[in-house]
Each structure stands twice: as structure tokens, then as C-alpha cells.
mmCIF file of C-alpha atoms in Angstrom:
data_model
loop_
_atom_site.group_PDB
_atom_site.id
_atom_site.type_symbol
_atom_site.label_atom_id
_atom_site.label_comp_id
_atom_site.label_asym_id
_atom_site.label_seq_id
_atom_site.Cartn_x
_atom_site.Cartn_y
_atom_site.Cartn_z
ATOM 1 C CA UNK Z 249 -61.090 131.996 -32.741
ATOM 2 C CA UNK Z 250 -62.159 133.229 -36.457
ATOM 3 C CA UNK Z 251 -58.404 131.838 -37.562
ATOM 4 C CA UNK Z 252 -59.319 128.684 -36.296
ATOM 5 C CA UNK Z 253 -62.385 128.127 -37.924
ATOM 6 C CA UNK Z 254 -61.469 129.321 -40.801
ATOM 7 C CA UNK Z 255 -58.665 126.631 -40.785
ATOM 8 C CA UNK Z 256 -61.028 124.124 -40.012
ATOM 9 C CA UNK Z 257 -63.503 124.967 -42.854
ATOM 10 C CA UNK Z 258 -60.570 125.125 -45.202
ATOM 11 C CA UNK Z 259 -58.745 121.379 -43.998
ATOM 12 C CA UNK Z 260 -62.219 120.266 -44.545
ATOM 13 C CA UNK Z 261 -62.752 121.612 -47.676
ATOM 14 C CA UNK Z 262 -59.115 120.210 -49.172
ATOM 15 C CA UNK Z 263 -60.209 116.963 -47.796
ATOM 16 C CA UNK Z 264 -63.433 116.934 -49.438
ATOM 17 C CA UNK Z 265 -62.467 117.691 -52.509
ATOM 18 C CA UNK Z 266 -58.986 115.426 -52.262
ATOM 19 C CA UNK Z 267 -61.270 112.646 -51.422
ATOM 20 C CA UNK Z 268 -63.660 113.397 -54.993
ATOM 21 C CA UNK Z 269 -60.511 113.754 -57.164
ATOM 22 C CA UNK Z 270 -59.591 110.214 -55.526
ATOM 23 C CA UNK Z 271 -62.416 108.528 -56.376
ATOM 24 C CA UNK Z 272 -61.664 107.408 -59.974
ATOM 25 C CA UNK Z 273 -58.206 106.664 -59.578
ATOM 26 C CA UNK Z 274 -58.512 103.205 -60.450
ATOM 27 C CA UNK Z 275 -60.418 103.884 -64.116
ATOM 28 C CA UNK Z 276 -58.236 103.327 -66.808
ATOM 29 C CA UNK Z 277 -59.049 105.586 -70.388
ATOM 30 C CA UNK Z 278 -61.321 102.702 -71.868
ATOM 31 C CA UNK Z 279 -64.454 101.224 -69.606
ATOM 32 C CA UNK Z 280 -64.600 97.652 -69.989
ATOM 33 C CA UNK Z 281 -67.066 96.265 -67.261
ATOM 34 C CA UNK Z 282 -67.046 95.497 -63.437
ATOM 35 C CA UNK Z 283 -64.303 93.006 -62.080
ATOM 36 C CA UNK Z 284 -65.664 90.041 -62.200
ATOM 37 C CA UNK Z 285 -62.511 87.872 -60.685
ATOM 38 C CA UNK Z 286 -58.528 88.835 -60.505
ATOM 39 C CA UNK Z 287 -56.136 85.420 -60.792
ATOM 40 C CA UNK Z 288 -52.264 85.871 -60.431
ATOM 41 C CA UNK Z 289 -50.122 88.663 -59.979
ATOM 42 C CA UNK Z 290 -48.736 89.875 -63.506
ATOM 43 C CA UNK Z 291 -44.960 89.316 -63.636
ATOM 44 C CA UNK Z 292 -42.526 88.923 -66.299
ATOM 45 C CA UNK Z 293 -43.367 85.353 -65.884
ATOM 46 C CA UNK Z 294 -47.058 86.096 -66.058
ATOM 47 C CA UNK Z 295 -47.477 88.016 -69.199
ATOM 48 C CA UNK Z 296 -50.951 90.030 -69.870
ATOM 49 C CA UNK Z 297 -51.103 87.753 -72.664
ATOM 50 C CA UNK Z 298 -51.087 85.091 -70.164
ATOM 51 C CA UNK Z 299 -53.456 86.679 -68.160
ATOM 52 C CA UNK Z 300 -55.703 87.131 -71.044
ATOM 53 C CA UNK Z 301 -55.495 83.192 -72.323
ATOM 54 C CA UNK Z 302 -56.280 82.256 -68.708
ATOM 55 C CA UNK Z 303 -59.268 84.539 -68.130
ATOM 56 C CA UNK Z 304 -60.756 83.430 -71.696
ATOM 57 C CA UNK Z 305 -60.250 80.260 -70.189
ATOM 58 C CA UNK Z 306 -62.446 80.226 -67.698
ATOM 59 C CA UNK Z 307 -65.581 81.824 -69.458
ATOM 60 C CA UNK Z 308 -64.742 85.882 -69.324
ATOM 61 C CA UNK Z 309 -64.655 88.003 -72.454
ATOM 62 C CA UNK Z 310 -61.512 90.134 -71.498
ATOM 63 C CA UNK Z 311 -58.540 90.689 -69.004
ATOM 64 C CA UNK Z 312 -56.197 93.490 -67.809
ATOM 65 C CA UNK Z 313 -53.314 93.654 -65.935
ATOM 66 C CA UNK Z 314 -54.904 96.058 -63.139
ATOM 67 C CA UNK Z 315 -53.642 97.639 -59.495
ATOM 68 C CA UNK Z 316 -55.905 96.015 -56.929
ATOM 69 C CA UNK Z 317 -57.295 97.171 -54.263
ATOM 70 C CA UNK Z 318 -55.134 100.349 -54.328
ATOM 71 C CA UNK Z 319 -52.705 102.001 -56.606
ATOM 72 C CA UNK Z 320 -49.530 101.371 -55.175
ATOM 73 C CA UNK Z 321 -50.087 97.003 -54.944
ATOM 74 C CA UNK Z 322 -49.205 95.124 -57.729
ATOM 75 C CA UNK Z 323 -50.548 94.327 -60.848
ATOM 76 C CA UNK Z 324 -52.993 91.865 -60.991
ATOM 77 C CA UNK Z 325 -54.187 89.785 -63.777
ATOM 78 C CA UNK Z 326 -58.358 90.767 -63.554
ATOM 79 C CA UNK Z 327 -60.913 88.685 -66.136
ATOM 80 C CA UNK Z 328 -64.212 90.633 -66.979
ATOM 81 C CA UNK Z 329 -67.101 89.986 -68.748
#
């Protein structure tokens, strides 16, 4: 009984601190503001100087070439303010 508690305590203990480690996955090394809309996947068609024209476009200060909603999705061309 002790073996299996203490196997439960430690599964939730890797999971707890999996899930804080997990957390900031998404930050890249320099903040630069909330998402504030994402427009076309970036491509070799759709350069991140394309993204960047298109964003300014439309009223934002900035864009980046970004992996939304989750890591493994493609890039996406986000504007922010």
C-alpha cells in the first residue's frame, strides 16, 4: 500500500511540475505584446516580411511568424500592437 502511494504522490508531482515547465513554451526571448490577430500561415510563399507589410497594413505595430495554438502547428503570421 505505502508503494502505491508513494507512486501516486510522485506521478503527481512529475505532472505538476511538467505542467509549470510547460507553461511558457510559447514565449519567444523578446516580449512584444499580447496577440492581437494571426492572418495566413507563413510559407515560402508567405514570407515574415510579408507577414509584417500585411499586419502594418491593417493598423498593428509589429508581426511574427509564431506556432499557434500549440508548438507542433504551423507557423502563423501574428500582428501585435
Amino acid at each position: 500500500m505505502a508503494v502505491t502511494k508513494n507512486l501516486v504522490i510522485f506521478s503527481l508531482a512529475v505532472i505538476l511540475a511538467a505542467s509549470m515547465f510547460n507553461s511558457n513554451i510559447l514565449a519567444s526571448g523578446e516580449e512584444i505584446g499580447p496577440i492581437e490577430k494571426c492572418l495566413d500561415f507563413c510559407t515560402n510563399g508567405y514570407t515574415l516580411d510579408m507577414c509584417y507589410s500585411d499586419c502594418v497594413k491593417q493598423g498593428f505595430q509589429t508581426a511574427e511568424c509564431k506556432n499557434v495554438p500549440l508548438p507542433n502547428t504551423p507557423l502563423r503570421c501574428c500582428c501585435f500592437t
